[in-house]
Short mmCIF file of C-alpha atoms and ligand atoms in Angstrom, two decimals:
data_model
loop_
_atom_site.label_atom_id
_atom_site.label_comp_id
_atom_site.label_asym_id
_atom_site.label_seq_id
_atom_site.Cartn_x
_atom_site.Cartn_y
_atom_site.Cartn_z
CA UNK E 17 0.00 0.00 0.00
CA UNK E 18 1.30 3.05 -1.06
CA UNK E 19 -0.22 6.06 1.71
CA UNK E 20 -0.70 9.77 0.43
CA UNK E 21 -0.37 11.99 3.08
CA UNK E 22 -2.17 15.73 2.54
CA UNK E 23 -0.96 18.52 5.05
CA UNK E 24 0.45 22.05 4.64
CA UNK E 25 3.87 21.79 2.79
CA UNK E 26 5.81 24.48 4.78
CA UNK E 27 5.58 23.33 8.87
CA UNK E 28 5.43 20.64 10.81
CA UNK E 29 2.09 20.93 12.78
CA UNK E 30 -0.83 18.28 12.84
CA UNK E 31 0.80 16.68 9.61
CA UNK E 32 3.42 15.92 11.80
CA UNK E 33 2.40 13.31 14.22
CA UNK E 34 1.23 11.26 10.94
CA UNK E 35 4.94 11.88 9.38
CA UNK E 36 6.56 10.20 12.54
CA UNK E 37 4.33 6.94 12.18
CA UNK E 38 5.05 6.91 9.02
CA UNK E 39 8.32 7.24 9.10
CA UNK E 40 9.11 4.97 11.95
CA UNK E 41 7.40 2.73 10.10
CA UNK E 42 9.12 2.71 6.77
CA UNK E 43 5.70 3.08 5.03
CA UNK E 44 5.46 3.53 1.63
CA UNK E 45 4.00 7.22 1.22
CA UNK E 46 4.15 10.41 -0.48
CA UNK E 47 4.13 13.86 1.31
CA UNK E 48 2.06 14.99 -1.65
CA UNK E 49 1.56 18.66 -0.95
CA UNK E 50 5.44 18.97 -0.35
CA UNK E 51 5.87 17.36 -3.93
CA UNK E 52 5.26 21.18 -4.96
CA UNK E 53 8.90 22.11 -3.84
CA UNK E 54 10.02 19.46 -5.13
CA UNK E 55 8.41 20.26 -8.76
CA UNK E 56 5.72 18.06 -7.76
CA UNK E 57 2.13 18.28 -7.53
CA UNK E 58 1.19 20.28 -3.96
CA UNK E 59 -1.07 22.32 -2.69
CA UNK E 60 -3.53 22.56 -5.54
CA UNK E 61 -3.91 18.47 -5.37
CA UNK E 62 -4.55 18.77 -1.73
CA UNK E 63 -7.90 21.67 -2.33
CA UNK E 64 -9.06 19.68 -5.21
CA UNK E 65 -9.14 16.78 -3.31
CA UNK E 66 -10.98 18.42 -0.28
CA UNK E 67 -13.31 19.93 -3.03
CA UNK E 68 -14.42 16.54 -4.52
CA UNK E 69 -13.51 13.90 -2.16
CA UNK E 70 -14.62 10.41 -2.85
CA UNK E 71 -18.23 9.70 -1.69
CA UNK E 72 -18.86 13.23 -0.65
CA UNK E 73 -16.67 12.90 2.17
CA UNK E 74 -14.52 15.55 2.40
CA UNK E 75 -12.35 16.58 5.45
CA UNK E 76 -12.76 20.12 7.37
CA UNK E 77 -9.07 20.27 7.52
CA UNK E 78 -5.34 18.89 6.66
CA UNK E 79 -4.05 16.85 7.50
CA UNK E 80 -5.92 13.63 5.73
CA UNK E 81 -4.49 10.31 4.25
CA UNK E 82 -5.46 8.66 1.40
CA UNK E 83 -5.63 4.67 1.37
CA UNK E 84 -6.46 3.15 -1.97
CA UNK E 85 -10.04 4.44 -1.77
CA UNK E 86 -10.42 5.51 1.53
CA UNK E 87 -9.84 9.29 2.34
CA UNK E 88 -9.37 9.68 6.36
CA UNK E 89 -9.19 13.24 8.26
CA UNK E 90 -8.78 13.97 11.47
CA UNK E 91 -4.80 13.78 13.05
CA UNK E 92 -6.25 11.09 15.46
CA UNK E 93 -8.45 9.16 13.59
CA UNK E 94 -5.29 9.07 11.04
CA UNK E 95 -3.56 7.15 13.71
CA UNK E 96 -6.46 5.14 14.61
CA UNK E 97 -6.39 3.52 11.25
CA UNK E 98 -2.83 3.40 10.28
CA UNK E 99 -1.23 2.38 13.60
CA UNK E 100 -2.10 -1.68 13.26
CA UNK E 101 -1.69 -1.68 9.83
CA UNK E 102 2.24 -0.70 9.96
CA UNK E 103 2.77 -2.42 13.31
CA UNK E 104 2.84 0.84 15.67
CA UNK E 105 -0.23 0.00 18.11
CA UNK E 106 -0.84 -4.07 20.03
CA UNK E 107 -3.96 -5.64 18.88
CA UNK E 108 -5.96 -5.97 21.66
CA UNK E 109 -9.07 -3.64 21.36
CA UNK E 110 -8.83 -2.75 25.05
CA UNK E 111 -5.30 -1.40 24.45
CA UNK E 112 -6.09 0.28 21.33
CA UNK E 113 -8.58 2.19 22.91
CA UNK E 114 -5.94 3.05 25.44
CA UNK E 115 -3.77 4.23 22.65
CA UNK E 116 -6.67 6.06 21.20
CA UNK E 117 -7.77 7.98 24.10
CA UNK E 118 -3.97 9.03 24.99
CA UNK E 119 -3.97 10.38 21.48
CA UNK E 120 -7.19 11.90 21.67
CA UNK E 121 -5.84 13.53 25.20
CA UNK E 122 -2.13 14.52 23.21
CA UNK E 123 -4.54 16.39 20.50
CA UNK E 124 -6.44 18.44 23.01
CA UNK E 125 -3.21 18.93 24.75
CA UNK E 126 -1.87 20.13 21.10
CA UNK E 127 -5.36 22.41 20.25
CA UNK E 128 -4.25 24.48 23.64
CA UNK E 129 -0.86 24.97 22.71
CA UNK E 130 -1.72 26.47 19.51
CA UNK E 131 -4.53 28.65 21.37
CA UNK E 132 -1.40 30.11 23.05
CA UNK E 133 -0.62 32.05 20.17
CA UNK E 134 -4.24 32.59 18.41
CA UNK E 135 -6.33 33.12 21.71
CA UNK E 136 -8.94 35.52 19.81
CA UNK E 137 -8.94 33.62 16.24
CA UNK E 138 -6.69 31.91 13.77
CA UNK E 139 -7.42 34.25 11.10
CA UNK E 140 -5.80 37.01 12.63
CA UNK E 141 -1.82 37.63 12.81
CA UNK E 142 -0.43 36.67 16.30
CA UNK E 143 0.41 40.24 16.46
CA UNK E 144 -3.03 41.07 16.58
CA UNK E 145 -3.92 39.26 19.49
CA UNK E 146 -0.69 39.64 21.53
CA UNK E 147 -1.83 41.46 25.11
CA UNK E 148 -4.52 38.03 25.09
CA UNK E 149 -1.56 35.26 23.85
CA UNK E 150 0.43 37.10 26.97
CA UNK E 151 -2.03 36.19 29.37
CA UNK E 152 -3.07 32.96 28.00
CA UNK E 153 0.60 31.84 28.27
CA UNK E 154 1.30 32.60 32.05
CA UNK E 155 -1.97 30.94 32.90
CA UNK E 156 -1.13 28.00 30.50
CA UNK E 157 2.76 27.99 31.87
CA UNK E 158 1.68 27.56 35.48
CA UNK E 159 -1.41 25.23 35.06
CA UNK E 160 -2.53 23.31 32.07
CA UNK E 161 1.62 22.55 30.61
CA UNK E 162 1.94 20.78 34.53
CA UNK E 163 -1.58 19.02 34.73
CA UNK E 164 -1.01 18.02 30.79
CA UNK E 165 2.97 16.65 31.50
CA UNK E 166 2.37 15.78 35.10
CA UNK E 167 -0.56 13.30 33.83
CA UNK E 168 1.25 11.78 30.74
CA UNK E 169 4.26 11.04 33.41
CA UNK E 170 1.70 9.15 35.19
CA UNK E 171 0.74 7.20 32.42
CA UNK E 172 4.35 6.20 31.72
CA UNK E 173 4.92 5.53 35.69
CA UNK E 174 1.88 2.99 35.43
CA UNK E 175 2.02 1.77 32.38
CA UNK E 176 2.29 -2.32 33.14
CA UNK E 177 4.18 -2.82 30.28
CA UNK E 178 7.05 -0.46 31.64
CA UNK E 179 7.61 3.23 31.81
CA UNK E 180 9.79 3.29 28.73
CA UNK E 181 6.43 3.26 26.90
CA UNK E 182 3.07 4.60 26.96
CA UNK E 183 1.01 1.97 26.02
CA UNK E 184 2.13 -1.92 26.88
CA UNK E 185 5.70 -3.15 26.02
CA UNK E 186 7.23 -1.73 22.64
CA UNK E 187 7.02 1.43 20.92
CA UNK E 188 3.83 3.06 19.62
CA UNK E 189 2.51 5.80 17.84
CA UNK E 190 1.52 7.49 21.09
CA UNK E 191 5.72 7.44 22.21
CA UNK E 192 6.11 8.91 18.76
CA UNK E 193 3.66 11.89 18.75
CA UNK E 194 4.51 12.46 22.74
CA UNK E 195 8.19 12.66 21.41
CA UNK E 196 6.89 15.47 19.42
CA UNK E 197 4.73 17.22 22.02
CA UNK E 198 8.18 17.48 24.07
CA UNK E 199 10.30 18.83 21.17
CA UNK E 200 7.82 20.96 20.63
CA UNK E 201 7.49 22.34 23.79
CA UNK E 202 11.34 22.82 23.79
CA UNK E 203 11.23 24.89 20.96
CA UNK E 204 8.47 27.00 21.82
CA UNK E 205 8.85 27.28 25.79
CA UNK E 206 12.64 26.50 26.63
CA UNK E 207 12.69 28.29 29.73
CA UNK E 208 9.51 27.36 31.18
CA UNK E 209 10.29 23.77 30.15
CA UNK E 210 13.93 23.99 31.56
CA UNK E 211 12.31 25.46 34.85
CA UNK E 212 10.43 22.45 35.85
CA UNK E 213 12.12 19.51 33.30
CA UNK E 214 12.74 17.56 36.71
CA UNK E 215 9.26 16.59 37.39
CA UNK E 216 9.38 14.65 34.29
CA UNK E 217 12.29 12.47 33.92
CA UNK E 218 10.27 10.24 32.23
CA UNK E 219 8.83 11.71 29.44
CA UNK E 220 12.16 13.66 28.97
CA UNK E 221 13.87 10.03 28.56
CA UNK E 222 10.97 8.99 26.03
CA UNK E 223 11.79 11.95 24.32
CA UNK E 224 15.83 10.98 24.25
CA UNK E 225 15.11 7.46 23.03
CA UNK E 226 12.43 8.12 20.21
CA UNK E 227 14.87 11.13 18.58
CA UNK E 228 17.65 8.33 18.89
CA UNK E 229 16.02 5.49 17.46
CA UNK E 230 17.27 4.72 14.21
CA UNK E 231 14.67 5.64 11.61
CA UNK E 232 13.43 8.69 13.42
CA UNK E 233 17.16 9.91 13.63
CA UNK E 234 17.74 9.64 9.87
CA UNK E 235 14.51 11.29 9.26
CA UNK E 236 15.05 14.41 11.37
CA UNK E 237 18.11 14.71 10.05
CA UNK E 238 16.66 14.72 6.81
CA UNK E 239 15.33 17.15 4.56
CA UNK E 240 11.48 15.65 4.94
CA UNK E 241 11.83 17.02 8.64
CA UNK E 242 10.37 20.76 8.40
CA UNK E 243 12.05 23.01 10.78
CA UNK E 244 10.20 24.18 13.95
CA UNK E 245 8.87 27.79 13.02
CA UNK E 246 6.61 30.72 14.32
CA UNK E 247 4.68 29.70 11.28
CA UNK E 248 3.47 26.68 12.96
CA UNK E 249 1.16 24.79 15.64
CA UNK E 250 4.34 25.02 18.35
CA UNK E 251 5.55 28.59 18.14
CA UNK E 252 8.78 30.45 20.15
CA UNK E 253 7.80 33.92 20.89
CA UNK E 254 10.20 35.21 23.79
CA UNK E 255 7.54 37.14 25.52
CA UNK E 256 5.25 33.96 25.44
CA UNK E 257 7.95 31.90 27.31
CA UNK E 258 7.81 33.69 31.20
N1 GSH I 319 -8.83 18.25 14.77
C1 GSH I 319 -8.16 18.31 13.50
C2 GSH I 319 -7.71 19.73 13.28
C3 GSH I 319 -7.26 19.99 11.88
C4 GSH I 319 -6.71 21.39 11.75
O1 GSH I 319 -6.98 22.28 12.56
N2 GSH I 319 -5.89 21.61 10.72
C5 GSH I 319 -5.27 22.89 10.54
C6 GSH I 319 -3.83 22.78 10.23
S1 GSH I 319 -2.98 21.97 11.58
C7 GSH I 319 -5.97 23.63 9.41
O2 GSH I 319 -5.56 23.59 8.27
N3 GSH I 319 -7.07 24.29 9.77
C8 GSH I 319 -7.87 25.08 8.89
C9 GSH I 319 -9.04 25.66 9.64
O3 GSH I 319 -9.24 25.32 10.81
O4 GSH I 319 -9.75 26.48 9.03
C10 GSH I 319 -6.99 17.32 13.49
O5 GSH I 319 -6.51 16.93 14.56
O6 GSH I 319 -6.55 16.90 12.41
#
């Protein structure tokens, strides 16, 4: 099976957590909106498809993935399907539910991280809406990045299967989009993360492992890996960091 992924060709942002599975996974797929740069077909592919999609199904947003026939949206429900089919989730429903609902939880987490820096509405410039990102930031520094991290620790400290993982005994695509979540949050909040990075020696390890694992290493140190940018979901804005 050979996947077509659609997401915005210039950052990283939802498309990303999809690009890590993927990766890891050394699926077969094309990035087919980046294609553009690379004299491809891009962006216009990506709005025709949303314009006629295949049974009158057509996603709100990017990033989808097309599968032979099927056209899937939503980051999540991406994941949902294409985790057991490239070996990336165990099979048992009960623990793919886990899996789901940890993702579901990671793109909430990932919908108020990008509210940091469009508070009032994403059609406006973040300059726009600065005096509201300021005070959405403190509030989101000293409560909802600890009850977020603090509760994924958890989940690693009683994860049966070990607390190398977050769901049972080998990696998933959960490890692979929290590895993202963290470098992320790097990027975007170094000081606030540096401030309290010892309540979560866990995830921080997770985070080590994953970016040193083989395929994920080649891949970020390849040219498919879009730099982190204040053009995407995480964003560093000094004033936003405490
Ligand atoms: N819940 C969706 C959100 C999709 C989404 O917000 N996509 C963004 C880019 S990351 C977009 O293009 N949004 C256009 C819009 O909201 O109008 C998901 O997780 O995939």
């Amino acid at each position: 099976m050979r996947y077509e992924l659609y997401y915005w060709p210039s950052i990283q942002g939802r498309g990303e957590f999809v690009r890590l599975a993927l990766e890891e996974a050394a699926a077969d797929y094309v990035d087919v909106a980046r294609m553009q740069v690379r004299g491809g077909m891009g962006v216009p592919a990506m709005m025709r498809l949303m314009e006629n999609a295949p049974g009158g199904r057509a996603p709100f947003a990017p990033p989808f993935l097309k599968a032979g026939r099927q056209l899937i949206a939503q980051t999540t429900n991406i994941l949902l399907f294409l985790a057991p089919r490239i070996g990336l989730v165990p099979k048992a429903e009960a623990t793919r539910l886990w899996a789901h609902q940890l993702q579901l939880t990671i793109a909430d987490f990932v919908t108020e991280i990008h509210d940091i820096h469009h508070p009032i509405a994403n059609s406006l410039y973040y300059e726009e809406q600065q005096p509201e990102a300021k005070r959405r930031s403190a509030n989101f520094r000293t409560e909802r990045l600890p009850k977020f991290l603090d509760y994924f620790e958890g989940v690693l400290d009683a994860n049966p299967g070990g607390a190398r993982h977050l769901v049972g005994r080998r990696l998933s695509y959960v490890d692979l989009s929290m590895f993202q979540v963290i470098a992320g949050l790097n990027y975007a909040f170094p000081r606030a993360m540096a401030r309290r990075k010892s309540k979560w020696p866990r995830l921080l390890d997770l985070h080590r492992r994953v970016m040193a694992r083989p395929r994920i290493a080649a891949y970020l140190a390849s040219d498919r890996r879009l730099p982190f940018s204040t053009a995407g979901l995480f964003r560093h804005y000094s004033e936003l960091d405490g």
